[in-house]
Amino acid sequence: LFFSGNRVPAGAEPAAHCYCGHQFGSFAGQLGDGAAMYLGEVLGPRGQRWEIQLKGAGITPFSRQADGRKVLRSSIREFLCSEAMFHLGIPTTRAGTCVTSDSRVVRDMFYDGNPKHERCTVVLRIASTFIRFGSFEIFKPPDEYTGRKGPSVDRNDIRIQMLDYVISTFYPEIQEAHSDNTVQRNAAFFKEITRRTARLVAEWQCVGFCHGVLNTDNMSIVGLTIDYGPFGFMDRYDPEHVCNGSDNTGRYAYNKQPEICKWNLGKLAEALVPELPLEISQRILEEEYDAEFEKHYLQKMRKKLGLIQLELEDDSKLVSELLETMHLTAGDFTNIFYLLSSFSVDIDPSKFEDFLEELTSQCASVEELKVVFKPQMDPRQLSMMLMLAQSNPQLFALIGTKANINKELERIEQLSKLQQLTADDLLSRNKRHWKEWLEKYRVRLQKEIESVGNADAWNTERAKVMNSNNPKYILRNYIAQNAIEAAENGDFSEVRNVLKLLEHPFQEAEGFQEVKEVAEEEGATAAAAVCSQETRSKQSYCSKPPLWASELCVT
C-alpha cells in the first residue's frame, strides 16, 4: 500500500519538485516532476540521509497534459538498471520496490500511431537527493533562442537558500572550510561537482553505458546517475552508438557523453550567477573537467587491462588502439574486456590460437553486420534528399542533416562490401587485427613483469584486478526485454533472476539458481509466459546479443 502510493507513510509530506532544463540543447522552460512524488527523507542508522520518492504514482502539479503514470516496461528497466549500476560501483540513485497493478494506460511506445494498453507501475526511488542542475535553472531570465524563462526569475533569495541547503547538507566539508566566504564556498562546491561529474561519465564510458537523455534536468547535483529512460549498455563497440531511438541527431551518442556533461556543467555555472561569478566557474570548468575525466578514465582502463604496476605515457595509445580494433572487428565491448584477463605473456602457440578463436567469436558475424548496416531510408527518399541538398540547401537544412545523409550513404557502401564478403574472409581479417593488437598488449605486459620481483604474485593480482573491473553480466537490452515480456504475461520470476545476477556482475554464475515463483497470483499465467519465452530464454546471460535484439528500439 505504501509503495504503490495508495497509503501515505506517517510523517510524509508528499510534494513534487519544480525544475527547468535544457533539453537536446534548447531551454525548455519549466518542467518539474511530472510523474514523481517526493515522500520525505529517512535518516539511516549511521546518519545517512535518504530521500524517497514514488515514480508513476499519478498526476502532480507538473504533469502538464500527461497522466503522471509509468508503465511496467519502463519501470522494470529503471528498477533493474538502478541496481545494476550500483553493483558495478557506479554512483546512482537506487530502486527499492517495483509495484504493478491491473490498472492500464494507453501508450504509443514508438510514437508511430500504434498505441496499446499497458499496466500502471510504480517504482520507489531512493537517493541522498534528487536535486538536479535544472533545479537551479528556475531563475533563468528569458532565453535568447527560445524566449522561455524560469518560473522564479529575480528570486535570488531562493537561489541563496538552495545553495545553502545543498552545500551544508551534501558537501558539509566545503561548508565548514569556507563558512566565512560565500563566493569561495560556492567555487569549491562547483569544483567538486565538476570533478564528480567528470568521474561519473568516465565510469559510464568504461562499462559502455549510454544514458540516452543527458538534458540538464537529468544531471544530479551530487554526481549520481539519475533518471533511467532510454538508456542502453553498448553491445558491439561503436563510438557513435545512440541508445535512444528518439535522438535523431545523435546528440547523446556514446562518444559525445563527456563533452555533453561538460556543456551541462556550463549551464549550471550560468544558473549560479550572481552567487558565483561566471568568470570563476568557467575557469574552474576549463581547468578541472577534462583533466579529471582523462585521469579517471585512464586509471579505470589500466585496471581493465591489468596494468597494475606501471603508469606509462603510451598506455592511452594502447587503449585507443584496443577500441579501434574492437570497432574494426565489431567486437562485443563487455565480453572482449572480460576475456582479456585469460591472456598471458608466455601463452604457447596452440593456446594462443584457441584464445584468438574465443576472442573473434565475440565479433559480429556477416549476418549480424548486414543487420547493422541495413539502410534506414527508402531509396526514393534518399534520392530526393540528395537532390534537395544540391538544389535548395535552406529547405534541406529544415528537414534533414548532412550527417544523417552521409551515414546512410556509408550504410549502403558497407552493405555492398558485405555482399562480397565470406565468413572465412571476415574471420581471417578479424584475427589479423587482433593479432596485431595482442602483440602490443603482450609487450606492455612484459614491461610490467620486468618491473616486479615475483611474476606469479603479479599475475594473480592482475587477474584479480581485471576480474573486479570487467563485468561478466550487464543489463543488455535483450535481457531486459525477456524479463519485461514475461512480466507483462504475469510471470515476474525472470525480473528476479536478472536482478539476482546483476547483484554479482563480476562473478561467474556458479550455482546460480533461478528464482521459482510461489506467489499464487502469478502461478496462473506463468506457464503461458514461460512457453512464449522458451526460445529466447535459452540465450546465456553473458553471451553477445542474438540477432533479433538488433531490432529492439527504446525511445
XYZ file of C-alpha atoms in Angstrom:
555
model
C 0.000 0.000 0.000
C 2.792 2.418 0.903
C 4.995 1.646 -2.101
C 2.153 1.874 -4.614
C 1.211 5.323 -3.334
C -2.178 4.188 -2.036
C -1.320 4.999 1.570
C 0.956 7.795 2.805
C 3.578 6.776 5.412
C 3.412 8.525 8.779
C 5.355 11.781 8.744
C 5.470 12.021 4.943
C 4.685 15.319 3.245
C 4.194 14.440 -0.450
C 5.418 17.073 -2.900
C 6.607 17.337 -6.487
C 9.847 19.115 -7.365
C 9.898 22.125 -9.706
C 12.841 22.440 -12.087
C 13.701 23.631 -15.587
C 16.082 22.206 -18.167
C 17.954 22.422 -21.434
C 16.536 19.542 -23.476
C 18.513 18.456 -26.557
C 20.380 21.767 -26.348
C 17.402 24.143 -26.085
C 15.981 25.736 -22.956
C 12.566 24.166 -22.357
C 11.417 26.430 -19.500
C 9.562 24.978 -16.520
C 9.435 21.175 -16.367
C 9.274 19.579 -12.906
C 8.390 16.118 -11.621
C 5.523 15.171 -13.902
C 5.346 11.587 -12.635
C 7.450 11.522 -9.452
C 6.233 12.319 -5.944
C 8.609 13.110 -3.086
C 7.509 11.477 0.191
C 10.205 12.751 2.543
C 13.594 11.880 3.946
C 14.698 8.964 6.113
C 17.792 9.087 8.304
C 19.699 5.796 8.311
C 21.320 4.244 11.411
C 24.713 5.804 10.583
C 23.237 9.220 9.882
C 22.903 8.833 6.109
C 20.118 10.920 4.604
C 17.872 9.154 2.083
C 15.217 10.935 0.054
C 12.436 8.612 -1.070
C 10.049 9.217 -3.929
C 7.453 7.332 -5.923
C 7.704 7.407 -9.702
C 4.470 6.772 -11.577
C 2.028 7.345 -8.706
C -0.202 9.780 -10.606
C -0.770 13.398 -11.518
C 1.436 16.101 -9.959
C 1.315 19.904 -10.383
C 3.925 19.451 -13.140
C 2.280 16.655 -15.161
C 1.127 19.161 -17.813
C -1.090 17.191 -20.259
C 0.137 13.780 -19.056
C -1.359 11.364 -16.501
C 1.616 11.015 -14.124
C 1.725 7.247 -14.674
C 4.575 4.945 -15.640
C 4.155 1.519 -17.217
C 5.578 -1.907 -16.396
C 8.031 -1.877 -19.306
C 9.860 1.352 -18.390
C 9.589 0.698 -14.635
C 11.302 -2.705 -14.866
C 14.100 -1.129 -16.904
C 14.644 1.618 -14.302
C 14.354 -0.829 -11.393
C 16.928 -3.238 -12.841
C 19.374 -0.658 -14.167
C 19.483 1.366 -10.941
C 20.575 -1.758 -9.103
C 22.914 -2.930 -11.895
C 24.797 0.377 -11.788
C 25.092 0.287 -8.003
C 26.626 -3.181 -8.042
C 29.008 -2.112 -10.820
C 30.265 0.503 -8.341
C 28.915 3.484 -10.303
C 27.250 6.346 -8.344
C 23.495 6.070 -8.898
C 20.040 6.524 -7.479
C 18.611 3.246 -6.151
C 15.339 1.405 -6.719
C 13.674 -0.070 -3.631
C 10.475 -1.601 -4.970
C 8.523 -2.058 -8.183
C 4.745 -2.429 -7.753
C 2.409 -3.085 -10.676
C -1.384 -3.275 -10.961
C -4.268 -4.208 -13.218
C -4.965 -0.543 -13.988
C -3.904 0.315 -17.523
C -2.986 3.403 -19.519
C -2.577 3.902 -23.257
C 0.973 4.408 -24.542
C 2.336 4.833 -28.078
C 5.754 3.297 -27.398
C 7.393 4.235 -30.719
C 5.341 7.389 -31.446
C 4.187 5.726 -34.672
C 0.408 5.757 -34.266
C 0.174 2.261 -32.761
C -0.828 2.783 -29.110
C -1.537 -0.077 -26.723
C -2.816 -0.533 -23.176
C -0.060 -1.125 -20.610
C -0.073 -1.827 -16.870
C 0.422 1.102 -14.484
C 3.516 0.565 -12.334
C 5.199 2.495 -9.512
C 8.912 2.452 -8.630
C 10.224 3.562 -5.235
C 13.373 5.592 -5.916
C 15.994 6.300 -3.267
C 18.884 8.804 -3.251
C 20.582 11.265 -0.952
C 18.846 13.922 -3.065
C 17.085 14.236 -6.419
C 18.088 17.890 -6.895
C 19.448 18.443 -10.400
C 21.354 21.025 -12.422
C 17.947 22.044 -13.782
C 16.749 22.801 -10.239
C 18.911 25.937 -10.371
C 17.615 26.920 -13.827
C 14.257 28.055 -12.382
C 15.846 31.517 -12.042
C 16.763 31.798 -15.734
C 15.658 35.028 -17.474
C 14.072 34.744 -20.959
C 16.268 32.584 -23.178
C 17.668 34.397 -26.209
C 16.793 31.492 -28.543
C 13.521 30.031 -27.243
C 12.149 33.031 -25.338
C 11.240 30.743 -22.437
C 12.121 31.659 -18.862
C 12.180 30.042 -15.443
C 9.271 30.495 -13.024
C 11.469 32.174 -10.361
C 13.255 34.923 -12.292
C 14.728 37.604 -9.952
C 14.259 35.371 -6.868
C 17.912 35.323 -5.879
C 16.792 34.798 -2.273
C 15.602 31.286 -3.223
C 18.841 30.581 -5.113
C 20.802 31.502 -1.961
C 18.560 29.223 0.146
C 19.044 26.331 -2.294
C 22.830 26.753 -2.392
C 22.982 26.938 1.401
C 20.888 23.776 1.679
C 22.778 21.760 -0.965
C 26.259 22.680 0.266
C 25.609 22.400 4.015
C 23.709 19.101 3.615
C 25.629 17.248 0.889
C 29.020 18.985 0.946
C 29.469 19.687 4.704
C 33.278 19.672 4.497
C 33.124 22.531 1.956
C 30.671 24.456 4.125
C 32.981 24.053 7.107
C 36.130 25.070 5.228
C 34.620 28.238 3.714
C 31.963 29.304 6.227
C 33.211 32.911 6.209
C 33.411 33.415 2.408
C 30.360 32.576 0.301
C 31.996 33.020 -3.115
C 34.926 30.760 -2.178
C 32.469 28.222 -0.760
C 30.375 28.256 -3.947
C 33.517 27.965 -6.085
C 34.694 24.943 -4.053
C 31.254 23.360 -4.465
C 31.288 23.950 -8.249
C 34.804 22.487 -8.481
C 33.681 19.363 -6.608
C 30.527 18.765 -8.694
C 32.662 19.308 -11.837
C 35.082 16.613 -10.705
C 32.335 14.223 -9.613
C 30.546 14.603 -12.948
C 33.793 14.005 -14.880
C 34.493 10.838 -12.861
C 30.898 9.652 -13.299
C 30.919 9.897 -17.081
C 34.367 8.247 -17.162
C 32.815 5.297 -15.288
C 29.982 5.173 -17.839
C 32.428 5.099 -20.748
C 34.382 2.248 -19.169
C 31.351 -0.072 -18.968
C 29.788 1.049 -22.269
C 26.789 2.714 -20.592
C 24.782 5.249 -22.604
C 22.341 7.429 -20.656
C 20.248 8.457 -23.657
C 18.805 11.772 -22.403
C 21.570 13.905 -20.890
C 19.471 17.039 -20.510
C 20.388 19.432 -17.685
C 17.316 18.284 -15.738
C 18.735 14.736 -15.776
C 22.065 15.690 -14.156
C 22.417 15.140 -10.399
C 23.746 17.928 -8.175
C 25.694 15.317 -6.171
C 27.107 13.374 -9.147
C 24.753 10.384 -9.371
C 23.387 8.595 -12.420
C 19.768 9.754 -12.394
C 16.587 9.247 -14.465
C 16.789 5.928 -16.299
C 14.803 6.276 -19.517
C 16.004 5.138 -22.964
C 19.420 4.070 -21.615
C 21.414 1.190 -23.026
C 24.590 -0.769 -22.419
C 26.552 -0.942 -25.658
C 26.915 -4.441 -27.110
C 29.001 -4.207 -30.295
C 31.568 -1.430 -29.804
C 30.568 1.617 -31.824
C 31.813 5.017 -30.612
C 28.814 6.666 -32.286
C 26.294 4.321 -30.666
C 22.946 6.013 -29.942
C 20.736 4.140 -27.478
C 17.744 6.499 -27.666
C 15.550 5.906 -30.712
C 14.242 9.487 -30.370
C 17.722 11.062 -30.598
C 17.664 11.660 -34.342
C 20.777 13.858 -34.430
C 22.896 11.637 -32.160
C 23.427 14.461 -29.659
C 23.702 11.963 -26.793
C 25.755 9.298 -28.576
C 28.235 7.248 -26.508
C 31.315 9.193 -27.619
C 29.627 12.568 -27.030
C 28.684 11.945 -23.392
C 31.856 13.508 -21.893
C 31.525 16.763 -23.851
C 27.756 16.946 -23.238
C 28.243 16.626 -19.474
C 30.792 19.432 -19.642
C 28.284 21.551 -21.615
C 25.658 20.853 -18.950
C 28.073 21.995 -16.233
C 28.434 25.216 -18.202
C 24.678 25.710 -17.950
C 24.822 25.051 -14.198
C 27.554 27.693 -13.957
C 25.267 30.214 -15.684
C 22.466 29.326 -13.275
C 24.631 30.082 -10.214
C 25.246 33.747 -11.187
C 25.455 36.123 -9.258
C 26.271 33.866 -6.270
C 29.244 32.511 -8.230
C 30.605 34.897 -10.916
C 30.794 33.273 -14.341
C 34.484 34.072 -14.878
C 35.309 31.988 -11.768
C 33.124 28.991 -12.669
C 34.209 28.948 -16.322
C 37.865 28.934 -15.283
C 37.179 26.040 -12.887
C 35.375 24.120 -15.642
C 38.238 24.552 -18.124
C 40.935 23.703 -15.585
C 39.251 20.750 -13.894
C 36.814 18.833 -16.101
C 38.909 17.438 -18.973
C 41.894 16.705 -16.732
C 39.741 14.853 -14.169
C 37.903 12.883 -16.858
C 41.073 11.803 -18.666
C 42.836 10.885 -15.416
C 39.942 8.784 -14.080
C 39.210 7.184 -17.475
C 42.834 6.081 -17.949
C 43.093 4.831 -14.345
C 39.993 2.700 -14.872
C 41.159 1.448 -18.290
C 44.525 0.431 -16.832
C 42.669 -1.691 -14.276
C 40.502 -3.211 -17.017
C 43.689 -4.189 -18.870
C 45.514 -5.372 -15.759
C 48.202 -2.677 -15.958
C 48.661 -2.547 -12.213
C 52.362 -1.858 -11.745
C 53.446 0.910 -14.129
C 51.775 4.042 -15.485
C 53.336 4.641 -18.908
C 52.696 7.516 -21.287
C 51.807 5.147 -24.140
C 49.010 3.470 -22.139
C 46.478 5.917 -23.559
C 47.523 4.923 -27.093
C 47.221 1.212 -26.230
C 43.626 1.805 -25.019
C 42.762 3.806 -28.168
C 44.185 1.066 -30.388
C 42.197 -1.572 -28.489
C 38.971 0.366 -29.045
C 39.857 0.906 -32.705
C 40.416 -2.862 -33.087
C 37.080 -3.513 -31.387
C 35.426 -1.084 -33.805
C 37.081 -2.591 -36.899
C 36.068 -6.115 -35.873
C 32.653 -5.138 -34.434
C 33.662 -6.748 -31.144
C 31.441 -7.086 -28.092
C 32.645 -4.393 -25.652
C 31.886 -6.220 -22.403
C 32.896 -9.738 -23.407
C 36.210 -8.804 -25.017
C 37.360 -6.936 -21.913
C 36.250 -9.898 -19.810
C 38.224 -12.363 -21.959
C 41.475 -10.385 -21.792
C 42.099 -11.494 -18.200
C 42.835 -15.008 -19.512
C 45.566 -13.746 -21.884
C 49.136 -14.275 -20.645
C 52.534 -13.096 -21.848
C 54.001 -16.599 -22.208
C 50.945 -18.220 -23.796
C 52.020 -21.129 -26.042
C 51.141 -21.025 -29.788
C 48.344 -23.625 -29.672
C 46.647 -21.936 -26.718
C 47.096 -18.570 -28.411
C 45.113 -19.841 -31.408
C 42.377 -21.063 -29.053
C 42.333 -17.656 -27.353
C 42.135 -15.930 -30.728
C 39.195 -18.148 -31.708
C 37.391 -17.230 -28.496
C 38.127 -13.535 -28.965
C 36.938 -13.445 -32.578
C 33.783 -15.363 -31.607
C 32.807 -12.162 -29.787
C 32.945 -10.195 -33.051
C 29.898 -9.685 -35.256
C 29.209 -12.248 -37.993
C 28.491 -11.327 -41.620
C 24.760 -11.792 -40.942
C 24.908 -9.505 -37.884
C 26.824 -6.858 -39.818
C 24.224 -6.943 -42.594
C 21.597 -6.048 -39.989
C 23.838 -3.295 -38.563
C 24.363 -1.682 -41.979
C 20.847 -2.202 -43.257
C 19.768 1.085 -44.956
C 17.198 3.005 -42.935
C 15.798 5.257 -45.658
C 13.663 4.419 -48.646
C 15.894 4.731 -51.778
C 13.450 7.246 -53.311
C 13.541 9.350 -50.138
C 17.356 9.285 -50.125
C 17.463 10.297 -53.783
C 15.056 13.169 -53.123
C 17.104 14.356 -50.125
C 20.334 14.306 -52.137
C 18.729 16.370 -54.906
C 17.277 18.773 -52.342
C 20.678 19.247 -50.704
C 22.005 20.380 -54.080
C 19.077 22.480 -55.286
C 17.703 24.025 -52.076
C 20.155 23.836 -49.138
C 17.927 26.068 -46.953
C 14.930 23.759 -47.253
C 17.164 20.688 -46.818
C 18.503 22.148 -43.541
C 14.939 22.234 -42.182
C 14.115 18.589 -42.852
C 17.430 16.724 -42.782
C 21.093 16.848 -41.826
C 24.191 16.244 -43.870
C 25.493 13.891 -41.159
C 22.384 11.668 -41.409
C 22.656 11.502 -45.210
C 26.373 10.677 -45.041
C 25.644 7.951 -42.503
C 23.005 6.456 -44.794
C 25.405 6.518 -47.765
C 28.016 4.803 -45.579
C 25.491 2.069 -44.682
C 24.791 1.436 -48.363
C 28.520 1.246 -49.143
C 29.247 -1.087 -46.223
C 26.314 -3.352 -47.116
C 27.560 -3.559 -50.687
C 31.000 -4.684 -49.430
C 29.403 -7.245 -47.120
C 27.608 -8.877 -50.057
C 31.050 -9.866 -51.410
C 32.452 -10.976 -48.026
C 32.505 -14.610 -46.896
C 32.504 -15.732 -43.257
C 36.056 -17.093 -43.708
C 37.276 -13.791 -45.129
C 35.783 -11.914 -42.177
C 37.295 -14.316 -39.639
C 40.722 -14.070 -41.249
C 40.564 -10.267 -41.269
C 39.429 -10.124 -37.635
C 42.190 -12.493 -36.499
C 44.778 -10.337 -38.247
C 43.560 -7.180 -36.467
C 43.513 -8.886 -33.075
C 46.961 -10.479 -33.528
C 48.420 -7.016 -34.182
C 46.890 -5.522 -31.038
C 47.602 -8.538 -28.798
C 51.292 -8.312 -29.705
C 51.344 -4.686 -28.458
C 49.482 -5.778 -25.321
C 51.951 -8.621 -24.745
C 54.899 -6.198 -24.973
C 53.209 -3.869 -22.460
C 52.537 -6.747 -20.041
C 56.169 -7.833 -20.376
C 57.240 -4.408 -19.081
C 55.001 -4.981 -16.046
C 56.667 -8.337 -15.328
C 60.173 -6.871 -15.696
C 59.355 -4.271 -13.028
C 58.294 -6.783 -10.346
C 60.185 -9.346 -8.324
C 57.536 -12.069 -8.258
C 55.829 -12.676 -11.616
C 53.373 -15.249 -10.193
C 52.161 -12.873 -7.474
C 51.813 -10.101 -10.094
C 49.809 -12.381 -12.389
C 47.457 -13.381 -9.549
C 46.919 -9.741 -8.603
C 46.438 -8.753 -12.263
C 43.694 -11.358 -12.744
C 42.039 -10.238 -9.501
C 42.034 -6.559 -10.536
C 40.774 -7.322 -14.054
C 38.015 -9.612 -12.776
C 36.783 -6.903 -10.404
C 36.719 -4.215 -13.119
C 35.417 -6.131 -16.149
C 31.827 -7.272 -15.590
C 30.613 -10.590 -16.941
C 26.966 -9.533 -16.666
C 25.402 -6.227 -17.679
C 21.774 -5.285 -18.334
C 21.726 -5.831 -22.071
C 18.566 -4.711 -23.854
C 17.612 -8.241 -24.867
C 17.913 -9.474 -21.255
C 15.666 -6.653 -20.050
C 13.230 -7.339 -22.901
C 12.893 -11.029 -21.994
C 12.168 -10.081 -18.382
C 9.641 -7.424 -19.441
C 7.740 -9.744 -21.781
C 7.500 -12.438 -19.097
C 6.301 -9.867 -16.545
C 3.707 -8.486 -18.940
C 2.360 -12.053 -19.098
C 2.204 -12.282 -15.309
C 5.496 -14.070 -14.578
C 7.887 -11.915 -12.550
C 10.474 -14.650 -11.891
C 12.711 -13.526 -14.752
C 12.903 -9.993 -13.324
C 14.047 -11.537 -10.033
C 16.523 -13.831 -11.826
C 18.081 -10.905 -13.655
C 18.196 -8.773 -10.504
C 19.972 -11.571 -8.637
C 22.540 -11.885 -11.428
C 23.154 -8.124 -11.669
C 23.871 -8.008 -7.936
C 27.057 -10.006 -8.694
C 28.176 -8.644 -12.081
C 31.837 -9.685 -11.786
C 31.292 -13.289 -10.693
C 30.754 -16.491 -12.600
C 27.160 -17.623 -12.144
C 28.222 -20.864 -10.473
C 25.363 -22.402 -8.582
C 23.064 -19.670 -9.862
C 19.569 -20.820 -9.011
C 16.723 -19.349 -10.976
C 14.043 -17.869 -8.764
C 10.955 -20.069 -8.725
C 7.665 -18.291 -8.297
C 5.495 -19.421 -5.422
C 3.102 -16.472 -5.378
C -0.370 -17.793 -6.073
C -1.479 -14.794 -8.136
C 1.432 -15.280 -10.542
C 1.050 -19.020 -10.984
C -1.964 -18.943 -13.276
C -0.280 -17.068 -16.098
C 3.324 -18.142 -15.555
C 3.109 -21.278 -17.732
C 1.972 -19.383 -20.815
C 4.681 -16.783 -20.267
C 7.388 -19.415 -19.958
C 6.239 -21.049 -23.205
C 6.346 -17.734 -25.073
C 9.860 -17.069 -23.748
C 11.296 -20.552 -24.178
C 13.290 -19.890 -27.333
C 14.671 -16.571 -26.087
C 15.445 -17.587 -22.511
C 17.951 -20.232 -23.603
C 20.352 -17.435 -24.543
C 23.134 -17.169 -21.946
C 23.006 -14.046 -19.796
C 26.615 -13.233 -20.725
C 26.531 -14.028 -24.448
C 26.590 -11.344 -27.099
C 23.055 -10.477 -28.227
C 21.005 -12.709 -30.527
C 20.138 -11.390 -33.982
C 16.589 -10.393 -33.007
C 17.972 -8.000 -30.361
C 19.224 -5.623 -33.062
C 15.602 -4.790 -33.861
C 14.900 -3.567 -30.298
C 14.241 0.161 -30.113
C 13.949 2.202 -26.923
C 12.556 5.738 -27.123
